Amino acid sequence: MQKNYGIKFVSFASALPSLCIKNTDLQKLYDTSDEWIYTRTGIKERRIVSANESGLTLSVSAANEVIKKSNVKPEDIDLIIVATATPDKLYPTMSCMLQGKIGAKNAVCFDLSAACSGFVYGIVTASQFIYNGQFKNVLVVGVDVHSRFLDWSERTVSILFGDGAGAVLMTSCLAGDDQLLGYSLHSGADVNLDLELDNSNVMYSEFKKPKCPNFVKMNGKAIYQFAVRVVPEVINELLDKINHNVNQIDYLVLHQANQRIIDSVSEKMKFNKSKVISNIEHVGNTSAASIPIAISEAIQENKIKFPCKMLLVGFGAGLTWGAVALHLR
Ligand code: ACO
């Protein structure tokens, strides 16, 4: 595409709820163990919202932090995209509510639904508006609060998820200084029912009320197989596109779904362990928030050396998957 401008990734930030639920806490809910959960998922604990917290409060914290780090005033933000599959309300959108809370009064706002790929889809969507000159400052937030949509009496799915929010501020710069090296997005409905959160069980015509709240349903094995197949494929596709090889990439940040998926992909792709960012052990799977939380924490902990080239790969319900390559300076 015609690029009139480049994109600068100015700052990353994240926010987690205060309540920490350890694997040993889950043993009080059902028959499980820290050892079973840790060896199969790499997760030790996750953060879950309490009554005074929500997707919005987490988004506000992450957004305010990213704005503070960026020197961009809230009123200078032109566009807010919130990627989420678990909005606090079906409407108003999370992005409009966030706009009000952070004082971004001149922003255009919309939510983007692509499940765990939402943050990657959000970056790519934002980039189109910056490349064509429509918008200068764009805030992209990934947030999910899956704890409200889990069956906490069922042990296969509820062990996986945690709540959280992550954000990035993207601004336009000279085309020659572009920090977005390339991207690749995909969707495929072939096994979409293997991961779903149904919202269609209230029907006026049948005067039917939901028998129980709507819970996430997942075929864990099918999702595992999907991830370890498509993630290496999309990484190879993107590397070809940008004419890079694995050795030229400094950091790999996969959607933090499961440590076994992260290990399998990095081994298959021959990424040295030191290049692979993982924080799933203490946050669990935070869906659309997982990539920006992982980056933000890694920067905070000085694990990222600049300048660097970084691959971000999202995959999730839909099914959706996609990768972006960044050259952060
Ligand atoms: N504690 C103890 N035992 C358990 C638990 C638990 N929490 N959950 C299931 N089991 C038991 C089962 O009942 C079963 O027992 P059985 O053999 O007596 O019938 C046994 O453990 C094996 O169960 P499986 O469902 O076959 O377990 P599996 O080895 O497939 O592991 C898991 C389940 C961890 C979910 C795995 O399938 C997986 O990693 N899938 C990837 C899915 C994923 O990461 N999803 C993330 C969300 S989606 C996304 O972000 C894109």
Short mmCIF file of C-alpha atoms and ligand atoms in Angstrom, two decimals:
data_model
loop_
_atom_site.label_atom_id
_atom_site.label_comp_id
_atom_site.label_asym_id
_atom_site.label_seq_id
_atom_site.Cartn_x
_atom_site.Cartn_y
_atom_site.Cartn_z
CA MET A 1 0.00 0.00 0.00
CA GLN A 2 0.94 3.64 -0.47
CA LYS A 3 2.60 4.80 2.78
CA ASN A 4 2.45 8.58 3.21
CA TYR A 5 3.71 8.30 6.77
CA GLY A 6 5.55 5.87 9.02
CA ILE A 7 4.47 4.55 12.42
CA LYS A 8 6.23 4.97 15.72
CA PHE A 9 5.33 2.72 18.69
CA VAL A 10 5.78 5.30 21.41
CA SER A 11 4.95 3.46 24.64
CA PHE A 12 3.43 0.29 26.07
CA ALA A 13 1.65 -0.18 29.41
CA SER A 14 -0.47 -2.75 31.21
CA ALA A 15 -2.79 -3.21 34.17
CA LEU A 16 -3.77 -6.28 36.18
CA PRO A 17 -6.50 -6.74 38.81
CA SER A 18 -5.38 -6.95 42.43
CA LEU A 19 -6.82 -10.37 43.33
CA CYS A 20 -4.34 -13.18 42.69
CA ILE A 21 -5.71 -16.73 42.35
CA LYS A 22 -3.06 -19.43 42.67
CA ASN A 23 -3.41 -22.96 41.35
CA THR A 24 -3.64 -24.11 44.94
CA ASP A 25 -6.72 -21.86 45.38
CA LEU A 26 -8.40 -23.72 42.51
CA GLN A 27 -7.93 -26.98 44.42
CA LYS A 28 -10.68 -25.70 46.72
CA LEU A 29 -13.10 -25.54 43.76
CA TYR A 30 -12.49 -28.90 42.10
CA ASP A 31 -10.21 -31.90 41.91
CA THR A 32 -6.96 -30.53 40.46
CA SER A 33 -3.37 -29.82 41.51
CA ASP A 34 -0.70 -27.19 41.03
CA GLU A 35 1.48 -29.86 39.38
CA TRP A 36 -1.24 -30.85 36.81
CA ILE A 37 -1.96 -27.25 35.83
CA TYR A 38 1.68 -26.10 35.75
CA THR A 39 3.02 -29.01 33.68
CA ARG A 40 0.23 -28.73 31.10
CA THR A 41 -0.07 -24.94 30.84
CA GLY A 42 2.92 -23.24 32.51
CA ILE A 43 0.47 -21.28 34.68
CA LYS A 44 1.00 -20.85 38.44
CA GLU A 45 -1.39 -17.97 39.15
CA ARG A 46 -3.69 -15.48 37.45
CA ARG A 47 -5.31 -12.12 38.37
CA ILE A 48 -9.10 -11.89 38.54
CA VAL A 49 -11.28 -8.76 38.82
CA SER A 50 -13.05 -8.01 42.10
CA ALA A 51 -16.33 -6.13 42.54
CA ASN A 52 -14.71 -2.68 42.20
CA GLU A 53 -12.79 -3.61 39.02
CA SER A 54 -13.81 -4.20 35.41
CA GLY A 55 -12.48 -4.29 31.89
CA LEU A 56 -12.99 -0.53 31.85
CA THR A 57 -11.05 0.21 35.05
CA LEU A 58 -8.15 -1.93 33.77
CA SER A 59 -8.26 -0.21 30.36
CA VAL A 60 -8.25 3.23 32.00
CA SER A 61 -5.17 2.33 34.09
CA ALA A 62 -3.26 0.96 31.09
CA ALA A 63 -4.31 3.88 28.85
CA ASN A 64 -3.42 6.57 31.41
CA GLU A 65 0.00 4.97 31.91
CA VAL A 66 0.71 4.75 28.19
CA ILE A 67 -0.33 8.41 27.74
CA LYS A 68 1.86 9.49 30.67
CA LYS A 69 4.88 7.76 29.11
CA SER A 70 4.24 9.21 25.65
CA ASN A 71 4.04 13.01 26.01
CA VAL A 72 0.85 12.95 23.91
CA LYS A 73 -2.08 14.81 25.46
CA PRO A 74 -5.39 12.92 25.74
CA GLU A 75 -7.12 15.53 23.56
CA ASP A 76 -4.55 14.88 20.81
CA ILE A 77 -5.53 11.22 20.47
CA ASP A 78 -7.38 10.85 17.16
CA LEU A 79 -8.49 7.22 17.37
CA ILE A 80 -9.08 4.67 20.13
CA ILE A 81 -9.41 1.00 19.24
CA VAL A 82 -10.25 -1.41 22.05
CA ALA A 83 -9.76 -5.07 21.17
CA THR A 84 -11.90 -7.24 23.40
CA ALA A 85 -14.15 -10.29 23.32
CA THR A 86 -15.54 -9.66 26.80
CA PRO A 87 -16.75 -6.03 26.86
CA ASP A 88 -18.34 -4.80 30.10
CA LYS A 89 -21.43 -3.88 28.06
CA LEU A 90 -22.53 -4.80 24.54
CA TYR A 91 -22.99 -1.04 24.20
CA PRO A 92 -21.77 1.60 24.74
CA THR A 93 -18.47 0.28 23.45
CA MET A 94 -15.46 -0.07 25.71
CA SER A 95 -13.62 2.44 23.51
CA CYS A 96 -16.29 5.15 23.94
CA MET A 97 -16.43 4.59 27.70
CA LEU A 98 -12.62 4.73 27.82
CA GLN A 99 -12.64 7.97 25.80
CA GLY A 100 -14.80 9.59 28.47
CA LYS A 101 -12.63 8.37 31.34
CA ILE A 102 -9.30 9.53 29.90
CA GLY A 103 -10.51 12.82 28.39
CA ALA A 104 -9.68 11.92 24.79
CA LYS A 105 -12.50 14.15 23.64
CA ASN A 106 -11.42 14.41 20.00
CA ALA A 107 -10.95 10.68 19.37
CA VAL A 108 -13.00 8.46 17.08
CA CYS A 109 -13.70 5.22 18.96
CA PHE A 110 -14.60 1.68 18.09
CA ASP A 111 -14.16 -1.82 19.52
CA LEU A 112 -12.63 -4.66 17.58
CA SER A 113 -13.59 -8.28 18.14
CA ALA A 114 -11.00 -10.85 17.12
CA ALA A 115 -10.62 -12.74 20.41
CA CYS A 116 -7.00 -13.47 21.35
CA SER A 117 -5.77 -12.03 18.00
CA GLY A 118 -7.46 -8.72 18.82
CA PHE A 119 -4.34 -6.76 19.72
CA VAL A 120 -2.50 -7.79 16.54
CA TYR A 121 -5.61 -7.02 14.45
CA GLY A 122 -5.86 -3.69 16.33
CA ILE A 123 -2.29 -2.65 15.49
CA VAL A 124 -2.81 -3.49 11.82
CA THR A 125 -6.16 -1.63 11.70
CA ALA A 126 -4.63 1.42 13.40
CA SER A 127 -1.69 1.36 10.98
CA GLN A 128 -3.95 1.83 7.94
CA PHE A 129 -5.31 5.12 9.33
CA ILE A 130 -1.80 6.36 10.14
CA TYR A 131 -0.29 5.31 6.80
CA ASN A 132 -2.97 7.14 4.82
CA GLY A 133 -2.66 10.31 6.91
CA GLN A 134 -6.16 10.20 8.38
CA PHE A 135 -4.99 10.02 12.00
CA LYS A 136 -1.77 10.93 13.79
CA ASN A 137 -2.10 9.53 17.34
CA VAL A 138 -3.82 6.19 17.91
CA LEU A 139 -4.37 4.35 21.18
CA VAL A 140 -4.82 0.58 20.88
CA VAL A 141 -5.95 -1.31 23.98
CA GLY A 142 -6.30 -5.06 24.40
CA VAL A 143 -8.48 -6.02 27.36
CA ASP A 144 -10.34 -9.12 28.46
CA VAL A 145 -12.15 -10.19 31.60
CA HIS A 146 -12.84 -13.85 30.95
CA SER A 147 -13.36 -14.61 34.63
CA ARG A 148 -16.99 -13.46 34.22
CA PHE A 149 -17.59 -16.04 31.49
CA LEU A 150 -16.03 -19.14 33.01
CA ASP A 151 -17.73 -22.07 34.64
CA TRP A 152 -15.78 -22.08 37.91
CA SER A 153 -17.03 -25.58 38.70
CA GLU A 154 -15.35 -26.99 35.56
CA ARG A 155 -11.62 -27.68 35.70
CA THR A 156 -10.45 -27.85 32.07
CA VAL A 157 -11.14 -24.28 30.91
CA SER A 158 -11.23 -22.17 34.10
CA ILE A 159 -7.60 -23.01 34.95
CA LEU A 160 -6.39 -21.16 31.84
CA PHE A 161 -7.67 -17.61 31.92
CA GLY A 162 -6.76 -14.44 33.80
CA ASP A 163 -8.00 -10.85 33.43
CA GLY A 164 -5.96 -7.84 32.33
CA ALA A 165 -5.41 -4.94 29.95
CA GLY A 166 -2.48 -3.74 27.84
CA ALA A 167 -2.07 -0.68 25.65
CA VAL A 168 0.17 0.91 23.05
CA LEU A 169 0.30 4.43 21.68
CA MET A 170 1.12 4.63 17.97
CA THR A 171 1.96 7.94 16.30
CA SER A 172 2.79 8.96 12.76
CA CYS A 173 6.37 9.77 11.77
CA LEU A 174 8.35 10.14 8.56
CA ALA A 175 7.73 7.23 6.16
CA GLY A 176 11.46 6.40 6.25
CA ASP A 177 11.35 5.90 10.04
CA ASP A 178 8.49 3.38 9.96
CA GLN A 179 8.72 0.89 12.86
CA LEU A 180 6.09 -1.49 11.45
CA LEU A 181 8.06 -3.83 9.19
CA GLY A 182 5.04 -5.83 8.01
CA TYR A 183 2.06 -7.93 8.96
CA SER A 184 -0.01 -10.94 7.99
CA LEU A 185 -3.59 -11.61 9.09
CA HIS A 186 -5.78 -14.68 8.66
CA SER A 187 -9.23 -15.97 9.60
CA GLY A 188 -10.69 -19.42 9.12
CA ALA A 189 -14.00 -20.80 10.27
CA ASP A 190 -13.09 -24.47 9.84
CA VAL A 191 -13.01 -25.30 13.55
CA ASN A 192 -14.60 -22.19 15.02
CA LEU A 193 -16.97 -24.08 17.31
CA ASP A 194 -14.00 -25.56 19.14
CA LEU A 195 -13.71 -22.27 21.00
CA GLU A 196 -16.84 -20.25 21.65
CA LEU A 197 -18.70 -17.98 24.01
CA ASP A 198 -22.33 -18.19 22.91
CA ASN A 199 -24.54 -15.16 23.45
CA SER A 200 -27.65 -16.34 21.59
CA ASN A 201 -29.60 -18.34 24.11
CA VAL A 202 -32.19 -15.71 25.02
CA MET A 203 -35.01 -15.73 22.46
CA TYR A 204 -38.07 -13.53 22.69
CA SER A 205 -40.02 -15.73 20.29
CA GLU A 206 -39.75 -18.67 22.67
CA PHE A 207 -39.97 -16.60 25.85
CA LYS A 208 -36.87 -18.46 26.76
CA LYS A 209 -34.51 -17.39 29.50
CA PRO A 210 -30.97 -18.67 29.65
CA LYS A 211 -30.78 -21.81 31.78
CA CYS A 212 -27.40 -20.75 33.02
CA PRO A 213 -24.94 -17.94 32.30
CA ASN A 214 -22.93 -18.20 29.11
CA PHE A 215 -19.58 -19.88 29.59
CA VAL A 216 -16.52 -20.33 27.41
CA LYS A 217 -16.50 -23.72 25.70
CA MET A 218 -13.27 -25.09 24.33
CA ASN A 219 -11.92 -28.23 22.74
CA GLY A 220 -8.43 -27.93 24.23
CA LYS A 221 -6.79 -30.53 22.00
CA ALA A 222 -8.18 -29.01 18.78
CA ILE A 223 -7.06 -25.53 19.83
CA TYR A 224 -3.60 -26.81 20.73
CA GLN A 225 -3.23 -28.50 17.32
CA PHE A 226 -4.54 -25.41 15.52
CA ALA A 227 -2.04 -23.14 17.31
CA VAL A 228 1.07 -25.26 16.76
CA ARG A 229 0.16 -25.55 13.05
CA VAL A 230 -0.80 -21.97 12.10
CA VAL A 231 1.61 -19.98 14.28
CA PRO A 232 4.80 -21.29 12.58
CA GLU A 233 3.06 -20.90 9.19
CA VAL A 234 2.21 -17.24 9.76
CA ILE A 235 5.69 -16.51 11.17
CA ASN A 236 7.30 -17.99 8.05
CA GLU A 237 4.90 -16.11 5.81
CA LEU A 238 5.70 -12.79 7.50
CA LEU A 239 9.46 -13.40 7.54
CA ASP A 240 9.30 -14.07 3.78
CA LYS A 241 7.26 -10.91 3.24
CA ILE A 242 9.74 -8.69 5.06
CA ASN A 243 12.73 -10.59 3.73
CA HIS A 244 14.08 -11.55 7.17
CA ASN A 245 15.15 -14.81 8.77
CA VAL A 246 14.68 -15.99 12.36
CA ASN A 247 18.21 -14.88 13.32
CA GLN A 248 17.35 -11.28 12.47
CA ILE A 249 14.50 -11.24 14.99
CA ASP A 250 15.47 -10.29 18.55
CA TYR A 251 12.24 -11.14 20.39
CA LEU A 252 9.23 -13.38 19.82
CA VAL A 253 6.03 -12.46 21.70
CA LEU A 254 3.32 -15.05 21.14
CA HIS A 255 -0.18 -14.79 22.52
CA GLN A 256 0.24 -16.21 26.03
CA ALA A 257 -2.27 -19.07 25.69
CA ASN A 258 -0.25 -21.90 27.08
CA GLN A 259 3.49 -22.38 27.77
CA ARG A 260 3.44 -25.69 25.88
CA ILE A 261 2.26 -23.88 22.73
CA ILE A 262 4.95 -21.20 23.21
CA ASP A 263 7.66 -23.90 23.69
CA SER A 264 6.50 -25.99 20.75
CA VAL A 265 6.42 -23.03 18.34
CA SER A 266 9.78 -21.65 19.44
CA GLU A 267 11.42 -25.07 19.13
CA LYS A 268 9.88 -25.67 15.70
CA MET A 269 11.01 -22.22 14.52
CA LYS A 270 14.45 -22.55 16.18
CA PHE A 271 14.02 -19.39 18.26
CA ASN A 272 16.58 -19.34 21.05
CA LYS A 273 14.81 -19.42 24.44
CA SER A 274 16.42 -16.11 25.42
CA LYS A 275 14.46 -14.40 22.62
CA VAL A 276 11.06 -15.74 23.66
CA ILE A 277 9.04 -13.50 25.98
CA SER A 278 6.74 -15.32 28.39
CA ASN A 279 4.83 -14.15 31.46
CA ILE A 280 2.02 -16.72 31.43
CA GLU A 281 3.25 -18.23 34.71
CA HIS A 282 1.88 -15.33 36.76
CA VAL A 283 -0.93 -13.93 34.56
CA GLY A 284 -2.48 -16.91 32.77
CA ASN A 285 -4.14 -16.40 29.40
CA THR A 286 -5.38 -12.79 29.27
CA SER A 287 -6.63 -13.10 25.67
CA ALA A 288 -6.49 -9.79 23.73
CA ALA A 289 -4.42 -8.27 26.54
CA SER A 290 -1.74 -10.94 26.64
CA ILE A 291 0.69 -9.55 24.04
CA PRO A 292 0.77 -5.91 25.26
CA ILE A 293 1.00 -7.06 28.91
CA ALA A 294 3.94 -9.34 28.04
CA ILE A 295 5.75 -6.54 26.15
CA SER A 296 5.05 -3.91 28.77
CA GLU A 297 6.28 -6.13 31.62
CA ALA A 298 9.38 -7.19 29.65
CA ILE A 299 10.29 -3.53 29.01
CA GLN A 300 9.65 -2.71 32.68
CA GLU A 301 11.95 -5.57 33.74
CA ASN A 302 14.69 -4.44 31.30
CA LYS A 303 14.43 -7.71 29.34
CA ILE A 304 14.16 -5.78 26.04
CA LYS A 305 17.24 -4.11 24.60
CA PHE A 306 16.61 -1.31 22.08
CA PRO A 307 16.80 -1.03 19.11
CA CYS A 308 15.26 -4.41 18.42
CA LYS A 309 13.14 -6.36 15.98
CA MET A 310 10.14 -8.09 17.51
CA LEU A 311 7.54 -10.50 16.15
CA LEU A 312 4.09 -10.47 17.76
CA VAL A 313 1.77 -13.38 16.96
CA GLY A 314 -1.88 -13.62 17.99
CA PHE A 315 -4.22 -16.59 17.58
CA GLY A 316 -7.65 -17.30 18.93
CA ALA A 317 -11.35 -17.86 18.51
CA GLY A 318 -12.94 -17.29 15.13
CA LEU A 319 -10.58 -18.76 14.32
CA THR A 320 -8.30 -15.79 13.82
CA TRP A 321 -4.52 -15.50 13.68
CA GLY A 322 -1.95 -12.96 12.61
CA ALA A 323 1.55 -11.61 13.07
CA VAL A 324 3.20 -8.20 13.02
CA ALA A 325 6.91 -7.38 12.86
CA LEU A 326 8.12 -4.28 14.70
CA HIS A 327 11.45 -2.48 14.61
CA LEU A 328 11.41 -0.66 17.95
CA ARG A 329 13.93 2.13 18.48
N1 ACO B 1 -6.84 -30.95 36.85
C1 ACO B 1 -6.67 -32.27 36.88
N2 ACO B 1 -7.10 -33.10 35.91
C2 ACO B 1 -7.70 -32.52 34.85
C3 ACO B 1 -7.89 -31.14 34.74
C4 ACO B 1 -7.43 -30.32 35.80
N3 ACO B 1 -7.54 -28.98 35.81
N4 ACO B 1 -8.50 -30.87 33.56
C5 ACO B 1 -8.69 -32.04 32.94
N5 ACO B 1 -8.22 -33.04 33.71
C6 ACO B 1 -8.21 -34.49 33.43
C7 ACO B 1 -9.29 -34.90 32.48
O1 ACO B 1 -10.51 -35.14 33.16
C8 ACO B 1 -8.70 -36.14 31.87
O2 ACO B 1 -8.88 -37.20 32.76
P1 ACO B 1 -9.18 -38.71 32.21
O3 ACO B 1 -7.96 -39.07 31.40
O4 ACO B 1 -9.34 -39.47 33.47
O5 ACO B 1 -10.41 -38.57 31.39
C9 ACO B 1 -7.21 -35.84 31.81
O6 ACO B 1 -6.97 -34.80 32.77
C10 ACO B 1 -6.76 -35.38 30.46
O7 ACO B 1 -7.68 -34.37 30.00
P2 ACO B 1 -7.53 -33.65 28.63
O8 ACO B 1 -8.66 -32.71 28.40
O9 ACO B 1 -7.25 -34.70 27.58
O10 ACO B 1 -6.24 -32.82 28.96
P3 ACO B 1 -5.12 -32.29 27.98
O11 ACO B 1 -3.90 -33.06 28.19
O12 ACO B 1 -5.64 -32.10 26.60
O13 ACO B 1 -4.88 -30.85 28.60
C11 ACO B 1 -5.38 -28.57 28.14
C12 ACO B 1 -5.91 -29.88 28.64
C13 ACO B 1 -4.32 -28.07 29.12
C14 ACO B 1 -6.49 -27.52 28.09
C15 ACO B 1 -4.78 -28.83 26.74
O14 ACO B 1 -5.72 -29.41 25.90
C16 ACO B 1 -4.25 -27.61 26.11
O15 ACO B 1 -3.21 -27.14 26.47
N6 ACO B 1 -4.95 -27.06 25.09
C17 ACO B 1 -4.65 -25.83 24.49
C18 ACO B 1 -5.79 -24.94 24.72
C19 ACO B 1 -5.40 -23.58 25.12
O16 ACO B 1 -4.28 -23.26 25.41
N7 ACO B 1 -6.40 -22.73 25.14
C20 ACO B 1 -6.19 -21.39 25.52
C21 ACO B 1 -7.43 -20.64 25.30
S1 ACO B 1 -7.75 -20.44 23.64
C22 ACO B 1 -6.71 -19.33 23.06
O17 ACO B 1 -6.18 -18.54 23.78
C23 ACO B 1 -6.47 -19.32 21.63
#
